[in-house]
mmCIF file with all atom_site columns, C-alpha atoms and ligand atoms in Angstrom:
data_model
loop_
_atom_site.group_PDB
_atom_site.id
_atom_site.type_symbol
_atom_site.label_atom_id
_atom_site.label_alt_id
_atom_site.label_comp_id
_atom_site.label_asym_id
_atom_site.label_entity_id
_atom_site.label_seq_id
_atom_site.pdbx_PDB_ins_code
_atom_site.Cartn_x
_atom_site.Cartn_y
_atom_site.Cartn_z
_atom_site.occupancy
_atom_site.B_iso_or_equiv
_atom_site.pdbx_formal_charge
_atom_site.auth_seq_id
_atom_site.auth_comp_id
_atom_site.auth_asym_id
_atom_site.auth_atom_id
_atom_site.pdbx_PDB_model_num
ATOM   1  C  CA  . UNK A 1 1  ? -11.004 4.960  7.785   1.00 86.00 ? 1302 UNK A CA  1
ATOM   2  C  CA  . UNK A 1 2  ? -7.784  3.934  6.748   1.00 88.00 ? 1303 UNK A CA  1
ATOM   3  C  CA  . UNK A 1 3  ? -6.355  1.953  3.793   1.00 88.00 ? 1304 UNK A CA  1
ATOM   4  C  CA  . UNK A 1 4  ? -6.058  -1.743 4.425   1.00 89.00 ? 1305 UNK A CA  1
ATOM   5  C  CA  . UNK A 1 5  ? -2.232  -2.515 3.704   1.00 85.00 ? 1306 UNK A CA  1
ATOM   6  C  CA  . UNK A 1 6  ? -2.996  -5.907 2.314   1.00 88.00 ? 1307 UNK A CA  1
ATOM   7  C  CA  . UNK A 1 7  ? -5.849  -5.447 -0.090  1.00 91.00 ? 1308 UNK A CA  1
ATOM   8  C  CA  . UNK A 1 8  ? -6.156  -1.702 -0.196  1.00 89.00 ? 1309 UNK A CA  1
ATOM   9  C  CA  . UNK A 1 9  ? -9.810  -1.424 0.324   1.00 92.00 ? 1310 UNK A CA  1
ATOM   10 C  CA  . UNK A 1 10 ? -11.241 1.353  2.437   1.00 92.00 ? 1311 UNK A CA  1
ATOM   11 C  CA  . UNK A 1 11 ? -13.833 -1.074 3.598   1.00 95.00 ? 1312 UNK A CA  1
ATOM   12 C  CA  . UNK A 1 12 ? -12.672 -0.992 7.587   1.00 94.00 ? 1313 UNK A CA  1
ATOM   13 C  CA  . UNK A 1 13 ? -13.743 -0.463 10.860  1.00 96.00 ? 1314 UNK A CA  1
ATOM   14 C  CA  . UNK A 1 14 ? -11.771 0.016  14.656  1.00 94.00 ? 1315 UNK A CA  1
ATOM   15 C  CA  . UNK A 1 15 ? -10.958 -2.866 15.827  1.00 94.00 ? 1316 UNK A CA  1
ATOM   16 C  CA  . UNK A 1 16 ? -10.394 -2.338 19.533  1.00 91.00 ? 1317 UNK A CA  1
ATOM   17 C  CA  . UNK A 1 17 ? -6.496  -1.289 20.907  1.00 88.00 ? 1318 UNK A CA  1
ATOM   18 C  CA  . UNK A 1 18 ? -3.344  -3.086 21.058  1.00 81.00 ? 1319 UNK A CA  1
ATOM   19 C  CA  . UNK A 1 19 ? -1.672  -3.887 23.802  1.00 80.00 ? 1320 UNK A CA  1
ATOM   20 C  CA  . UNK A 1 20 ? 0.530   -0.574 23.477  1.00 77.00 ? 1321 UNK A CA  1
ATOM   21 C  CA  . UNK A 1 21 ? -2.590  2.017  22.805  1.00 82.00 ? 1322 UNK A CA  1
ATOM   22 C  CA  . UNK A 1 22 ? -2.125  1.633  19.585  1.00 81.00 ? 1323 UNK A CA  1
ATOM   23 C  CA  . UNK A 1 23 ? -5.782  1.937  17.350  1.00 87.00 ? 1324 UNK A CA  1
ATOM   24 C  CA  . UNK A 1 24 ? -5.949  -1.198 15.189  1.00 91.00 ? 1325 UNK A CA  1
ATOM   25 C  CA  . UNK A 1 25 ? -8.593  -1.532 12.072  1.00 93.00 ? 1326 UNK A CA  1
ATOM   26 C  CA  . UNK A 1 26 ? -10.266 -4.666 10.789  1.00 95.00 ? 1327 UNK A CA  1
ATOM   27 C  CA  . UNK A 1 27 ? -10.605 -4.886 6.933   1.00 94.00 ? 1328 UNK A CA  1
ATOM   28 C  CA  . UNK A 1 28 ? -13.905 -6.405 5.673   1.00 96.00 ? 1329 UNK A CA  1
ATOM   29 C  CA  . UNK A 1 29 ? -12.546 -7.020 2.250   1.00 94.00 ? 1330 UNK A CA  1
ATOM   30 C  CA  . UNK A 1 30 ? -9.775  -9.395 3.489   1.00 95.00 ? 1331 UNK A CA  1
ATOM   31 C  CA  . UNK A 1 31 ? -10.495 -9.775 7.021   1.00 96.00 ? 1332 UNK A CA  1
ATOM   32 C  CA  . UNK A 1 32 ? -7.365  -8.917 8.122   1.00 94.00 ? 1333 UNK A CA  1
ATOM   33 C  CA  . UNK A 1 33 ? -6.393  -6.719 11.011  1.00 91.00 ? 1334 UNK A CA  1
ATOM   34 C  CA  . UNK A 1 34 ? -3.781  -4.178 11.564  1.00 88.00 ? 1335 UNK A CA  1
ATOM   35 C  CA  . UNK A 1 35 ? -2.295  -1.117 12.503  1.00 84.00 ? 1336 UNK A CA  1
ATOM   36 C  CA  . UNK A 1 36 ? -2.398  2.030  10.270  1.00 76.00 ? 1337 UNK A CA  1
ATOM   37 C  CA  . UNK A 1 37 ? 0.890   3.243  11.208  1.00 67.00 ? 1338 UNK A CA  1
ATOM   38 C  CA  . UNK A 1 38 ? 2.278   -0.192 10.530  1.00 52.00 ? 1339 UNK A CA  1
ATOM   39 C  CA  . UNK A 1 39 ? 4.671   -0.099 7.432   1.00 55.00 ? 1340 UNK A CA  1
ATOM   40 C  CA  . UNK A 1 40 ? 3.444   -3.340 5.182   1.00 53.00 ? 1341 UNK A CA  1
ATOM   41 C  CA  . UNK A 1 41 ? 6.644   -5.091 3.933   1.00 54.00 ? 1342 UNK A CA  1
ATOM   42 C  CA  . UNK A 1 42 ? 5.363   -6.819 1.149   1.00 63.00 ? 1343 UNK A CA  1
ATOM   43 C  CA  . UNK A 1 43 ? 7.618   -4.778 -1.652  1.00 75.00 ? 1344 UNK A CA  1
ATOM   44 C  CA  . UNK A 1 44 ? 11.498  -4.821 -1.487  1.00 80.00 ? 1345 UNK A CA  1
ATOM   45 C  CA  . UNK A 1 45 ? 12.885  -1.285 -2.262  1.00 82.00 ? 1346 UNK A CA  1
ATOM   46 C  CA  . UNK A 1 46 ? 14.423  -2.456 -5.069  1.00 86.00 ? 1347 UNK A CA  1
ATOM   47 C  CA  . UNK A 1 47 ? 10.978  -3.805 -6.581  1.00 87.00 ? 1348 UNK A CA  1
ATOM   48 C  CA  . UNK A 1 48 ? 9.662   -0.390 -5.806  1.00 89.00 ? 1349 UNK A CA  1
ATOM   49 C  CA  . UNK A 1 49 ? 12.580  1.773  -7.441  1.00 91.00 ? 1350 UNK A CA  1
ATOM   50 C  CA  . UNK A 1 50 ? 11.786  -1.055 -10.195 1.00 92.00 ? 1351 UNK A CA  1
ATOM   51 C  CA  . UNK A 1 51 ? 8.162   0.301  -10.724 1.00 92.00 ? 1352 UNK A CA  1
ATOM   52 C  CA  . UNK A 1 52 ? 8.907   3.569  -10.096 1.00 93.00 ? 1353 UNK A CA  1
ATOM   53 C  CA  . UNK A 1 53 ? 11.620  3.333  -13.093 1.00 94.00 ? 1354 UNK A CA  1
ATOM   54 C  CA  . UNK A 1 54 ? 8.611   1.400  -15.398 1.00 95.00 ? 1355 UNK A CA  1
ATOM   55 C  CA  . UNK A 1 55 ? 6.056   4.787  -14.527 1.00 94.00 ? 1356 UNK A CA  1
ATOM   56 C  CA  . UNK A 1 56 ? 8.960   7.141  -15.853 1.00 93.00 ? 1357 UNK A CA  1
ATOM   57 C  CA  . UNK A 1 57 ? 9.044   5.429  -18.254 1.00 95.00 ? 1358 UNK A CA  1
ATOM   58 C  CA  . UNK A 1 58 ? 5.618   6.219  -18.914 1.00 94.00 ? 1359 UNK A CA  1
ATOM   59 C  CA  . UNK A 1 59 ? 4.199   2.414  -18.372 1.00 94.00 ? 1360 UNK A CA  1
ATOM   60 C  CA  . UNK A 1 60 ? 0.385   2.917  -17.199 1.00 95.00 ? 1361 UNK A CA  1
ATOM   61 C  CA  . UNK A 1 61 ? -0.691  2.208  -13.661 1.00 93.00 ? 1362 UNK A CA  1
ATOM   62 C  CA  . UNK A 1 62 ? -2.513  -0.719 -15.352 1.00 93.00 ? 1363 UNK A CA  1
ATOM   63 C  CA  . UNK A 1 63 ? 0.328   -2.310 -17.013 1.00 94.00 ? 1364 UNK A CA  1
ATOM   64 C  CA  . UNK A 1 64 ? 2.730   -2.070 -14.052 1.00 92.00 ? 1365 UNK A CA  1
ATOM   65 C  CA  . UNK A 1 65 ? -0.261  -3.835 -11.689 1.00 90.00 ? 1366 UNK A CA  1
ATOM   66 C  CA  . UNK A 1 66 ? -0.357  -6.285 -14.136 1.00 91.00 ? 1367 UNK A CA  1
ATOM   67 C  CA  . UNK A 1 67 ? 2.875   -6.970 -14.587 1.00 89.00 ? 1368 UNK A CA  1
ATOM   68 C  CA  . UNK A 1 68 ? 4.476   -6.352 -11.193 1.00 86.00 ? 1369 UNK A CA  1
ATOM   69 C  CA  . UNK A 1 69 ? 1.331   -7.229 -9.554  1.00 87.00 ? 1370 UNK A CA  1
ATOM   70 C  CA  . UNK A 1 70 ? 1.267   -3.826 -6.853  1.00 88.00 ? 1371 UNK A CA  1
ATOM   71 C  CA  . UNK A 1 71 ? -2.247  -2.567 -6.912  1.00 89.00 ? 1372 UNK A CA  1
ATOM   72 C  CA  . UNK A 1 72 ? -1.966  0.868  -8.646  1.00 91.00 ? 1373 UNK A CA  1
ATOM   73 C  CA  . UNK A 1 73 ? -2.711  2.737  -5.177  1.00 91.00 ? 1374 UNK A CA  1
ATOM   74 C  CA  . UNK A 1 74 ? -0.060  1.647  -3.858  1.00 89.00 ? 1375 UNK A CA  1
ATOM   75 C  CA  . UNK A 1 75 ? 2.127   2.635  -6.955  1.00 91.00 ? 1376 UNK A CA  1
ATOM   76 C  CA  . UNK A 1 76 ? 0.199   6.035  -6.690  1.00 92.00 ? 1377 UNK A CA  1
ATOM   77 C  CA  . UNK A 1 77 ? 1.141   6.518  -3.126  1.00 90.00 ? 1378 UNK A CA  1
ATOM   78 C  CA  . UNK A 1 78 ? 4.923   5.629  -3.695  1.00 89.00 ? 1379 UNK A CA  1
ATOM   79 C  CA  . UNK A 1 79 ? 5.116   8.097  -6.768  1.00 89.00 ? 1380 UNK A CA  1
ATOM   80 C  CA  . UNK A 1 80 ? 4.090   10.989 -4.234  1.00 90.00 ? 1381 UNK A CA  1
ATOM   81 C  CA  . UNK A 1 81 ? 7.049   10.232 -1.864  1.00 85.00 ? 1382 UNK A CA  1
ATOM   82 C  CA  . UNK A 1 82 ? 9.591   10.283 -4.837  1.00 73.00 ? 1383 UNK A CA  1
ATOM   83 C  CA  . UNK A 1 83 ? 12.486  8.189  -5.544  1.00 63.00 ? 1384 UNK A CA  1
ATOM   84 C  CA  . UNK A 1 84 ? 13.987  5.807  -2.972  1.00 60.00 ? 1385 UNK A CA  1
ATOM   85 C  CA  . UNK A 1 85 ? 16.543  7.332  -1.287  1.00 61.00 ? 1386 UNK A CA  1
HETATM 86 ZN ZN1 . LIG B 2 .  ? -7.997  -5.961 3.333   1.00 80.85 ? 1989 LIG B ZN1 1
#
């Protein structure tokens, strides 16, 4: 099952269709539903060029969810698609 965008848990389940055909997931860590292909906007690029910067840097996954407060999955994913372009 897919990664919820909000809380990253793995805890989901479908959730029926949308309107378009679209599959959509409900997470039963947050309770929230969406759609996996569904880009969450909850980090500016600059934020994320930010963290990326703080990882070269050679700041631990821990320190930069601590201090920029991105769980470190998400950092984890970003790192694997590179720099922002
Ligand atoms: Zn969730």
């Amino acid at each position: 099952m897919p990664e919820c965008p909000a809380c990253q848990s793995t805890h989901t389940v479908k959730n029926g269709k949308a309107k378009n055909g679209t599959q959509t997931y409900l997470c039963k860590g947050c309770g929230r539903r969406f759609h996996p292909e569904a880009r969450p906007i909850a980090h500016s690029e600059a934020t994320r060029q930010q963290i990326l910067d703080a990882v070269h840097e050679r700041m631990s996954l821990r320190g930069v969810q601590r201090v920029f407060g991105v769980h470190r999955n998400t950092v984890i994913r970003w790192i694997k698609k590179g720099p922002v372009k």
